[in-house]
PDB file of C-alpha atoms in Angstrom:
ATOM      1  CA  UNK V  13     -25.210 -22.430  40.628  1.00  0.00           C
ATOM      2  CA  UNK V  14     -22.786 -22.498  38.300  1.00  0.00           C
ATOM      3  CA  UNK V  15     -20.551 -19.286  37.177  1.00  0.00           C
ATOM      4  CA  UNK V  16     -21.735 -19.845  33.303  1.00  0.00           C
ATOM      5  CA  UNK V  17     -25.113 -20.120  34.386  1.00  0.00           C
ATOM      6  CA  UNK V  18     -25.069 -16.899  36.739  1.00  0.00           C
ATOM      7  CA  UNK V  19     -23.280 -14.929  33.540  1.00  0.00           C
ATOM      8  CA  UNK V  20     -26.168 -16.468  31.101  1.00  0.00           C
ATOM      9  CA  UNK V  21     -28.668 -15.146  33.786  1.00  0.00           C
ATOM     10  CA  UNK V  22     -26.964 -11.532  34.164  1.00  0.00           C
ATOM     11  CA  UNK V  23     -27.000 -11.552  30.381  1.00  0.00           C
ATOM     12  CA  UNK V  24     -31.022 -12.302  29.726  1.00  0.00           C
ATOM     13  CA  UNK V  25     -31.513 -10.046  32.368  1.00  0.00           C
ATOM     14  CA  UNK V  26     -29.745  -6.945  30.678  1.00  0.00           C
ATOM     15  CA  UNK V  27     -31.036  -7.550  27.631  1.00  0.00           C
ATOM     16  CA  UNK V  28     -35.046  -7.635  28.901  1.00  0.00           C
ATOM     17  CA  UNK V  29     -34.235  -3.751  30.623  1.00  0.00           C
ATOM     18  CA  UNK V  30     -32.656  -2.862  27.597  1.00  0.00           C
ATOM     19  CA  UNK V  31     -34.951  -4.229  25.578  1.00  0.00           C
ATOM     20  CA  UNK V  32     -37.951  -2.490  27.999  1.00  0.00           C
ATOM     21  CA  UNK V  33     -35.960   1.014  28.112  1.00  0.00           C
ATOM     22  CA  UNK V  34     -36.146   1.079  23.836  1.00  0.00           C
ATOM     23  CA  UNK V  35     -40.241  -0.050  24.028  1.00  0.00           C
ATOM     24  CA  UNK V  36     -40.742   2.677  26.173  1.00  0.00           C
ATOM     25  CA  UNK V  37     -38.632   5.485  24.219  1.00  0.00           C
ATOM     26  CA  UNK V  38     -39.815   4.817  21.329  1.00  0.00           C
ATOM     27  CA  UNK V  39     -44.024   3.826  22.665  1.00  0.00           C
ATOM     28  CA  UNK V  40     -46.015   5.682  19.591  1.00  0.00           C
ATOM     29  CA  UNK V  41     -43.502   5.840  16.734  1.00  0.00           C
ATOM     30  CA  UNK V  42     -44.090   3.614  13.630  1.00  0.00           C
ATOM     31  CA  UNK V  43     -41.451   1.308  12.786  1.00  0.00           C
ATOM     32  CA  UNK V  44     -40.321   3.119   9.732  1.00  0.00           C
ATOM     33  CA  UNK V  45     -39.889   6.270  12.708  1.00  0.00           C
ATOM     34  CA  UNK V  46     -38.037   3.738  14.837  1.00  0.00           C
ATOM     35  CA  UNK V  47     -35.873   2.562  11.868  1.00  0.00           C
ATOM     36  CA  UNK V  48     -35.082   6.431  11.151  1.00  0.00           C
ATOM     37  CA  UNK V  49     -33.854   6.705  14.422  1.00  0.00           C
ATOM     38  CA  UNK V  50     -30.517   5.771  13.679  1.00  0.00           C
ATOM     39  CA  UNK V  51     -30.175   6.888   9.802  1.00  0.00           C
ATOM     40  CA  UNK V  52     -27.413   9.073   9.194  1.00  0.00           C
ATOM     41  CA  UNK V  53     -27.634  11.377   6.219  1.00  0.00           C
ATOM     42  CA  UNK V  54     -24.740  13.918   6.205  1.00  0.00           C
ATOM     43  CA  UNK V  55     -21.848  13.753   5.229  1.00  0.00           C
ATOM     44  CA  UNK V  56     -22.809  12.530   1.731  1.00  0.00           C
ATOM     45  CA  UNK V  57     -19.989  10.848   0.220  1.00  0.00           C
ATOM     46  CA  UNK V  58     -18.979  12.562  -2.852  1.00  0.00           C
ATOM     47  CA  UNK V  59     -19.100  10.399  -6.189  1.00  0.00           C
ATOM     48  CA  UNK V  60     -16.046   9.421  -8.428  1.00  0.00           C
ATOM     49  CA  UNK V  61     -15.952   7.873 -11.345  1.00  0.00           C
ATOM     50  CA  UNK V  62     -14.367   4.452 -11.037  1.00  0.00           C
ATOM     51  CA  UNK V  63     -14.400   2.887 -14.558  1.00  0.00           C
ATOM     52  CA  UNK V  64     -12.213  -0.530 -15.101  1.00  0.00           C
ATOM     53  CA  UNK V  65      -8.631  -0.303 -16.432  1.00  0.00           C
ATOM     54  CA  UNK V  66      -8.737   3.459 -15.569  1.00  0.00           C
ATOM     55  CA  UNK V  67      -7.668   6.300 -13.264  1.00  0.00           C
ATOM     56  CA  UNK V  68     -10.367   7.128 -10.884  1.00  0.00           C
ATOM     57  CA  UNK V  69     -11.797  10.427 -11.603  1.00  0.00           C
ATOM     58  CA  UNK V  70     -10.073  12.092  -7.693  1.00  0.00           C
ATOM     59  CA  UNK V  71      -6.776  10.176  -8.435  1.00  0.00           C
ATOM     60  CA  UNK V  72      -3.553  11.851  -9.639  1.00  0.00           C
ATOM     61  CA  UNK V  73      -1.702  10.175 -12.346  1.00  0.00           C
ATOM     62  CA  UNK V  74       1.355   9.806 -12.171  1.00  0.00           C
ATOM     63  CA  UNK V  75       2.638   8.217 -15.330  1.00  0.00           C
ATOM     64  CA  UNK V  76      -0.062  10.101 -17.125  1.00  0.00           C
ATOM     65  CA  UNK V  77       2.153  12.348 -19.591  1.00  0.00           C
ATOM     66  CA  UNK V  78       5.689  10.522 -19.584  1.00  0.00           C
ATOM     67  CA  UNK V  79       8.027  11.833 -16.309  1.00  0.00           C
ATOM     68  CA  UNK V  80       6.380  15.239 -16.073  1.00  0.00           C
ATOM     69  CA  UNK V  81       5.343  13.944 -12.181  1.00  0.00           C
ATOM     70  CA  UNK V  82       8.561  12.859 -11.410  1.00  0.00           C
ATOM     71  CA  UNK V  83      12.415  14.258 -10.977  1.00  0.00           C
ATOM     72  CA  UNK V  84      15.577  12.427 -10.328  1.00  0.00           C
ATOM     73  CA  UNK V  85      16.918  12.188  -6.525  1.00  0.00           C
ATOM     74  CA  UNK V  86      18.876  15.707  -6.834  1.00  0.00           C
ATOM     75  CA  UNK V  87      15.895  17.800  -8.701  1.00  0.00           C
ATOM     76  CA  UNK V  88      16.779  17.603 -12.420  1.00  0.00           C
ATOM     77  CA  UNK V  89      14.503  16.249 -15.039  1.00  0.00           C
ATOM     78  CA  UNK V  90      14.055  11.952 -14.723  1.00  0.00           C
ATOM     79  CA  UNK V  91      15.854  10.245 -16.918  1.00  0.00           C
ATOM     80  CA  UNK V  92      14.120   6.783 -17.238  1.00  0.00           C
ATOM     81  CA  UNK V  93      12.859   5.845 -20.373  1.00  0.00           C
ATOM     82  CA  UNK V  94      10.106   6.171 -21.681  1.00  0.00           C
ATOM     83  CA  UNK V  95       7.929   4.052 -24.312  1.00  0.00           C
ATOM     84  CA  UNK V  96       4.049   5.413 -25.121  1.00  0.00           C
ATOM     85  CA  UNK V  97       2.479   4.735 -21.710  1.00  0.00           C
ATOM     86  CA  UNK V  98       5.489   2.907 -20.010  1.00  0.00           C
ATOM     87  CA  UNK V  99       8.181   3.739 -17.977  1.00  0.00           C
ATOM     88  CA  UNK V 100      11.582   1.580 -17.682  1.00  0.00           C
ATOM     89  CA  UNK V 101      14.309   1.998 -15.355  1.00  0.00           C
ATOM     90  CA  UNK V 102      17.525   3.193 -17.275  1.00  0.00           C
ATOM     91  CA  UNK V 103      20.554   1.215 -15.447  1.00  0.00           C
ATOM     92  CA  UNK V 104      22.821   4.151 -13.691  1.00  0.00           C
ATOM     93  CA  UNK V 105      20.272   6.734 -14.164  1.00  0.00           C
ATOM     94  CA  UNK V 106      19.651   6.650 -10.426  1.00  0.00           C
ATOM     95  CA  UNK V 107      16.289   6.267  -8.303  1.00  0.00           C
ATOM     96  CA  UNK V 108      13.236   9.147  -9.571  1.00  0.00           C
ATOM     97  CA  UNK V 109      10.429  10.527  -6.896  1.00  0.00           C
ATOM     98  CA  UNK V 110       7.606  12.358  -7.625  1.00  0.00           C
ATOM     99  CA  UNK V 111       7.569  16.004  -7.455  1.00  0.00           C
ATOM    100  CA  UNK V 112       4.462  15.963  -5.151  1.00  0.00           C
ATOM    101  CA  UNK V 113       4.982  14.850  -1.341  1.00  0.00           C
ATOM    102  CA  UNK V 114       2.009  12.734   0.449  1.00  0.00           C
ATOM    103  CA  UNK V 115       1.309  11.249   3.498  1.00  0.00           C
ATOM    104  CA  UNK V 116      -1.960   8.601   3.570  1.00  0.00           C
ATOM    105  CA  UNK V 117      -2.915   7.293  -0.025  1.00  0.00           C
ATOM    106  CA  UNK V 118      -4.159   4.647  -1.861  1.00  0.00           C
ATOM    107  CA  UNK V 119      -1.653   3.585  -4.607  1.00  0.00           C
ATOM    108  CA  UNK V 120      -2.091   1.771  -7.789  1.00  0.00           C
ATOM    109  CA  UNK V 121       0.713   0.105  -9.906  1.00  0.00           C
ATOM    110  CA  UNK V 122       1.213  -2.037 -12.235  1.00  0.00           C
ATOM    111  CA  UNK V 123       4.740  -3.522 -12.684  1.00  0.00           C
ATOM    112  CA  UNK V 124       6.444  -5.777 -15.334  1.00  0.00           C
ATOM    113  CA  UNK V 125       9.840  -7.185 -14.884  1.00  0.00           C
ATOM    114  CA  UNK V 126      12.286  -8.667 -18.247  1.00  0.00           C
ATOM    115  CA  UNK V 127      12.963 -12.633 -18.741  1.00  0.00           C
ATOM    116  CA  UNK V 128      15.794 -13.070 -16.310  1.00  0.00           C
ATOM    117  CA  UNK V 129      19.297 -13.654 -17.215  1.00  0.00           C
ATOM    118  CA  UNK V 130      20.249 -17.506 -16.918  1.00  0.00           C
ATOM    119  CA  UNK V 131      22.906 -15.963 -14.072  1.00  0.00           C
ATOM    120  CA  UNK V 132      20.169 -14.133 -12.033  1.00  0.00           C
ATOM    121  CA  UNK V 133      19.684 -15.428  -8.628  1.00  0.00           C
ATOM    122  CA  UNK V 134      17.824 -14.319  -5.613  1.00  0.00           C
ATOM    123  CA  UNK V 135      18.202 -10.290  -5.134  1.00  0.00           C
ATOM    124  CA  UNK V 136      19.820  -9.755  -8.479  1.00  0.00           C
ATOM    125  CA  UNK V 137      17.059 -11.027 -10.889  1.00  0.00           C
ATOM    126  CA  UNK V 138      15.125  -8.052 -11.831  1.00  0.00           C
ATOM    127  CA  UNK V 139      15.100  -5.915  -8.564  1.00  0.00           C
ATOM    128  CA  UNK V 140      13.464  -2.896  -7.964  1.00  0.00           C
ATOM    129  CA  UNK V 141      11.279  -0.895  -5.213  1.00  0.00           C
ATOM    130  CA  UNK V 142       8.580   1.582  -4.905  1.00  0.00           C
ATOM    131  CA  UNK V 143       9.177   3.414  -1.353  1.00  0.00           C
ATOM    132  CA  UNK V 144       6.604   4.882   0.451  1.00  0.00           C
ATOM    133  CA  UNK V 145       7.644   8.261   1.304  1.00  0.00           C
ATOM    134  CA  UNK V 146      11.178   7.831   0.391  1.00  0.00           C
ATOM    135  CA  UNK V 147      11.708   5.925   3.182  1.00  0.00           C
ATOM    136  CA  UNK V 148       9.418   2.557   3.716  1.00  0.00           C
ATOM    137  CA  UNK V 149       9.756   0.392   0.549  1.00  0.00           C
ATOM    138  CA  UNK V 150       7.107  -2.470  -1.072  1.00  0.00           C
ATOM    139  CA  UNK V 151       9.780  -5.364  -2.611  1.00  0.00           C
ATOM    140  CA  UNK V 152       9.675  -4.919  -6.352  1.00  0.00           C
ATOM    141  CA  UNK V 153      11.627  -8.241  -7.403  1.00  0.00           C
ATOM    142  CA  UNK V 154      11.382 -11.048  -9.630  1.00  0.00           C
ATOM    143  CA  UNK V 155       9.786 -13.586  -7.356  1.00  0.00           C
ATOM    144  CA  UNK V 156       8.886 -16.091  -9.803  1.00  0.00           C
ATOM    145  CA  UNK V 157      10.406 -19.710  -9.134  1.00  0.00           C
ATOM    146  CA  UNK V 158      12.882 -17.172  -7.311  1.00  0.00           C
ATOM    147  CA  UNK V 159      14.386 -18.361  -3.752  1.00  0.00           C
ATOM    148  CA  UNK V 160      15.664 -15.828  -1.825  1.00  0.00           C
ATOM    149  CA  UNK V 161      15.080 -14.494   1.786  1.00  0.00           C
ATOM    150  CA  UNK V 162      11.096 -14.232   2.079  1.00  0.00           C
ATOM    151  CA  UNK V 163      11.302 -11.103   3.595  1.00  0.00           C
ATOM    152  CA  UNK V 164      13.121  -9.044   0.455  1.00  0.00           C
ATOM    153  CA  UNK V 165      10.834 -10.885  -1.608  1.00  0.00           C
ATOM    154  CA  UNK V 166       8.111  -9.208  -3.874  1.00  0.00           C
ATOM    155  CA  UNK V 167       4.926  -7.822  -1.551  1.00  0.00           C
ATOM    156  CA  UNK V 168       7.616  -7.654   1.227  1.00  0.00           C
ATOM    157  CA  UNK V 169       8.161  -4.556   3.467  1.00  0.00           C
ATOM    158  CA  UNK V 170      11.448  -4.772   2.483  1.00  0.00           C
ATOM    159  CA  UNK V 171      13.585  -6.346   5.720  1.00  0.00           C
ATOM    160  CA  UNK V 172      10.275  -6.460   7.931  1.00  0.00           C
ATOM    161  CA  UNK V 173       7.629  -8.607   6.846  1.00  0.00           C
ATOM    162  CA  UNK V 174       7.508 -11.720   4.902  1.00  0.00           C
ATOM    163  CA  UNK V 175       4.335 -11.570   2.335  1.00  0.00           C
ATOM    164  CA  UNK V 176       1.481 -13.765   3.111  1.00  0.00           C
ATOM    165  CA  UNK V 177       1.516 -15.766   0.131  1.00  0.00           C
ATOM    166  CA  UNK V 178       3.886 -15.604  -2.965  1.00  0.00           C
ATOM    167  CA  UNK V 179       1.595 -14.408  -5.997  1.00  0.00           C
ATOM    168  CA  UNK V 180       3.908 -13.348  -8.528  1.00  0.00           C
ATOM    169  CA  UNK V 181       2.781 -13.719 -12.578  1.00  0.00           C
ATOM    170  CA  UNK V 182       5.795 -15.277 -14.306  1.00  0.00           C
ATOM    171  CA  UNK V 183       8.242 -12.953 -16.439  1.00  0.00           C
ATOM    172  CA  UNK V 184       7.152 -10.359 -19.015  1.00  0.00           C
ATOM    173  CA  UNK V 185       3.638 -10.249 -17.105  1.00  0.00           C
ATOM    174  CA  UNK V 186       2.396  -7.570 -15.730  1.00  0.00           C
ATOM    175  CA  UNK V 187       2.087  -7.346 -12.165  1.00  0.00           C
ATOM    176  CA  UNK V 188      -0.468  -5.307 -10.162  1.00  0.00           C
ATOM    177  CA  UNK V 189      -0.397  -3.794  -6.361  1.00  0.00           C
ATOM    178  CA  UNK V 190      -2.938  -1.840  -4.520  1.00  0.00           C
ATOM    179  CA  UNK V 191      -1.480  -0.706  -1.867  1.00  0.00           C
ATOM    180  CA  UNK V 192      -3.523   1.359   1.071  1.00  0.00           C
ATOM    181  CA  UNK V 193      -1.318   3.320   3.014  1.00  0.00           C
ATOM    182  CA  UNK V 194      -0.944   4.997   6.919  1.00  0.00           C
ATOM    183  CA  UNK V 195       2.119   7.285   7.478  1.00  0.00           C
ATOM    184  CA  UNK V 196       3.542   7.059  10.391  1.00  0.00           C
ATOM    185  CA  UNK V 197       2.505  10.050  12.915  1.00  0.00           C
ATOM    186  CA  UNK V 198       5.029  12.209  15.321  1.00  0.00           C
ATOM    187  CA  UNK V 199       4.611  14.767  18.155  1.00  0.00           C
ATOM    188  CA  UNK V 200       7.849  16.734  17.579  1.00  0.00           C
ATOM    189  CA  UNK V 201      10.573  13.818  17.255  1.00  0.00           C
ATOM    190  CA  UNK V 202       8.320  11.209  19.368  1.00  0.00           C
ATOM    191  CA  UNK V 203       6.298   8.835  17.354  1.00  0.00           C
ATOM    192  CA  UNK V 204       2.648   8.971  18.178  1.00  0.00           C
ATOM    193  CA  UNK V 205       1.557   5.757  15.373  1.00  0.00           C
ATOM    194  CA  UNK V 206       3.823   3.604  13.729  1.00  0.00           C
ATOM    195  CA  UNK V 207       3.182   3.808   9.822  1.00  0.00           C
ATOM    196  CA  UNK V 208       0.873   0.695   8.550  1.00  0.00           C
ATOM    197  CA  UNK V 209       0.472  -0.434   5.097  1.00  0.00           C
ATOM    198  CA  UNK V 210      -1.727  -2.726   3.360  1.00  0.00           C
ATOM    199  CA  UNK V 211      -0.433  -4.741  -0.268  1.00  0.00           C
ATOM    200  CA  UNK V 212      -2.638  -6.782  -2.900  1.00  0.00           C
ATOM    201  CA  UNK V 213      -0.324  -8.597  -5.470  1.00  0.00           C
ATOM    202  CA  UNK V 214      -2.452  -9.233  -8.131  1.00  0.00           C
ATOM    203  CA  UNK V 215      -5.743  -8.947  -6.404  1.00  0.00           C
ATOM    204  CA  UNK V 216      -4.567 -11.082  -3.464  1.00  0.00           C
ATOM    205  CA  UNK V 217      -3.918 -10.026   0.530  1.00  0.00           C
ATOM    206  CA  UNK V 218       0.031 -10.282   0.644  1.00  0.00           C
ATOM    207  CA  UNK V 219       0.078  -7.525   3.787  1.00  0.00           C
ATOM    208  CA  UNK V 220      -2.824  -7.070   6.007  1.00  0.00           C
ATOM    209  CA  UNK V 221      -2.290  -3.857   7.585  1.00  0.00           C
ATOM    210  CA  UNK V 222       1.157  -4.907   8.540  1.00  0.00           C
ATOM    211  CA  UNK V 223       2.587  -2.498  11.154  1.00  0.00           C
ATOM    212  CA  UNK V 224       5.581  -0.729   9.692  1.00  0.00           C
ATOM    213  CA  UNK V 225       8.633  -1.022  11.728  1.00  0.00           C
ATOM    214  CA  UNK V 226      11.072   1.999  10.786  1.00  0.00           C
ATOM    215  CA  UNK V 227      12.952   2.979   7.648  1.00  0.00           C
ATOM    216  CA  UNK V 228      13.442  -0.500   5.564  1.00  0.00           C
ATOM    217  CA  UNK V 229      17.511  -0.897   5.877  1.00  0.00           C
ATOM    218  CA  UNK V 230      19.622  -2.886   3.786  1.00  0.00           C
ATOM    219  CA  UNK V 231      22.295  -3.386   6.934  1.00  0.00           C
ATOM    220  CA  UNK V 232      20.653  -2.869  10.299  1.00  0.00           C
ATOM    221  CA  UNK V 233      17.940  -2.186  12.171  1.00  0.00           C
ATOM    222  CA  UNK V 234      14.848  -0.359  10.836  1.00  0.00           C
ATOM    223  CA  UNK V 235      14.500   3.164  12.569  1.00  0.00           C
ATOM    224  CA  UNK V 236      12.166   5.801  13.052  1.00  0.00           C
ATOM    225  CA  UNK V 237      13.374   9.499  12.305  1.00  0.00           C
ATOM    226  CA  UNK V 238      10.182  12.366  12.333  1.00  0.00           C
ATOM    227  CA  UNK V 239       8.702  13.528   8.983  1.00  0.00           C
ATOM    228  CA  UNK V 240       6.246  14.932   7.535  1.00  0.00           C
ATOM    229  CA  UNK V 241       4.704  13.908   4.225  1.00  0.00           C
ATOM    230  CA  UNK V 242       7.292  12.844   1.268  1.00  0.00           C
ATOM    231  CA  UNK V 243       7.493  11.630  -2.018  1.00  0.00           C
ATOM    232  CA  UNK V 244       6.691   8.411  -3.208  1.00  0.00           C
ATOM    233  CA  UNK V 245      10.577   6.678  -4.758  1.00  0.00           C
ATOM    234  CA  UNK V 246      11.251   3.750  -7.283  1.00  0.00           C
ATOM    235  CA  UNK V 247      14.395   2.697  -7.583  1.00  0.00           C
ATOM    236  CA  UNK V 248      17.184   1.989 -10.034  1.00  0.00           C
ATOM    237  CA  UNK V 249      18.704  -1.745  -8.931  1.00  0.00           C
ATOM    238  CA  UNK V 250      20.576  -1.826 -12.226  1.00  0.00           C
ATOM    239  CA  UNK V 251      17.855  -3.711 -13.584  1.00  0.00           C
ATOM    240  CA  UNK V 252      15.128  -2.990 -16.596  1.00  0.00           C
ATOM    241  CA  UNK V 253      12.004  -2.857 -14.683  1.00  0.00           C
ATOM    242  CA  UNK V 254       8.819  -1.351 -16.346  1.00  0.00           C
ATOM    243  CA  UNK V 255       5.988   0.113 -14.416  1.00  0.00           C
ATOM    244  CA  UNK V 256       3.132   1.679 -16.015  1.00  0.00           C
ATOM    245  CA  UNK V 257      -0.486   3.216 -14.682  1.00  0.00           C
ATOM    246  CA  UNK V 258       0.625   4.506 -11.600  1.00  0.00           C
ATOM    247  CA  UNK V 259      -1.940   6.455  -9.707  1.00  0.00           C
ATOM    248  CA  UNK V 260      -2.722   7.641  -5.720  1.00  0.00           C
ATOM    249  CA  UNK V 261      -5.508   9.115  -3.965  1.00  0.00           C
ATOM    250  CA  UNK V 262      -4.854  10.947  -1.067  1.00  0.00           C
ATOM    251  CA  UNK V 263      -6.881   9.452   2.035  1.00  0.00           C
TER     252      UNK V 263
END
């Protein structure tokens, strides 16, 4: 007899016992009793208000009332500006964070980048960067009919991954990511879970719970240092990106 056929045999033969050992359990219930068996009522999840184009009712805005959320790098009041419900980077002003640290969230933001320069290439047309914690940062970039290294390109983890397709909108369109994130976990210095994140560009997969290597470096080698939760960080490049409707729920 042949292996296959022995496992096929093996396999009909634990599912008639099991199959037996649930007739007899449940001998005298209805099936609607049976079916209740394995209904699970508590917790019940609690209900938020999810209404298109807007902040869902358990979110925290964070462009909600111009910069109030946010500080520059060294704690004084953000100086980006700011346009009705739009935020732009202000060349030289420096990077802003928010004032509130977090660890797991789901993010939401909507980016626009300028027409380009004729003399923009690769990096230097229309850079910026949201970092996750200060520390792990989603490529905000001008990717549009843009060659540069894949993995710096918009819906990169900046240095790590290369995106899974390239869905960027052309110029003076705004983008969108959704971003669900995993922080990283540590036992004293010792990392217990490396970090994971998950990016839509514009409704599509771009990272599918990409494992997060270490701190997203510029020069070197991306590292892992202990922490506990941090602010989210967008950065000044030197270049006029907007970004507007930014919001996070805390997972």
């Amino acid at each position: 007899m042949s292996l296959r056929k022995q496992c096929l045999i093996a396999l009909s033969l634990t599912c008639a016992m099991s199959g037996s050992a649930i007739s007899q359990e449940d001998n005298g219930l209805t099936r609607a009793q049976q079916a209740a068996k394995t209904e699970v009522w508590e917790p019940v999840p609690a209900v938020v208000t999810a209404n298109k184009g807007e902040v869902p009712s358990d979110a925290i805005a964070l462009f909600g009332e111009g910069l109030n959320a946010w500080t520059a790098m060294d704690e004084t009041p953000a100086d980006w500006t700011v346009k009705g419900n739009v935020v732009t980077v202000k060349p030289g002003a420096g990077d802003i964070k928010t004032k509130q640290a977090f660890c797991d969230i789901q993010l939401h933001l909507e980016w626009k980048v300028p027409a380009p320069d004729a003399t923009m290439k690769g990096q230097q047309r229309n850079n910026s960067g949201l970092f996750l914690q200060q520390r792990y940062e989603i490529q905000v970039l001008d990717s549009y009919n843009n060659q540069t290294y894949p993995n710096g390109q918009a819906g990169s983890v900046y240095k790590q991954t290369i995106p899974l397709v390239n869905a960027m909108r052309p110029p003076e369109t705004w983008q969108e990511y959704d971003i669900i994130y995993s922080a990283p976990v540590f036992e004293g210095e010792q990392l217990v879970k490396p970090g994971f994140v998950t990016v839509l560009h514009n409704g599509v997969l771009v990272q599918n719970h990409t494992e997060i290597q270490g701190t997203t470096e510029w020069i070197g080698a991306p590292k892992y240092r202990a922490h506990g939760c941090a602010p989210l960080q967008l950065q000044d490049h030197g270049n006029k990106v907007s970004f507007r409707n930014m919001w996070v729920r805390e997972l």
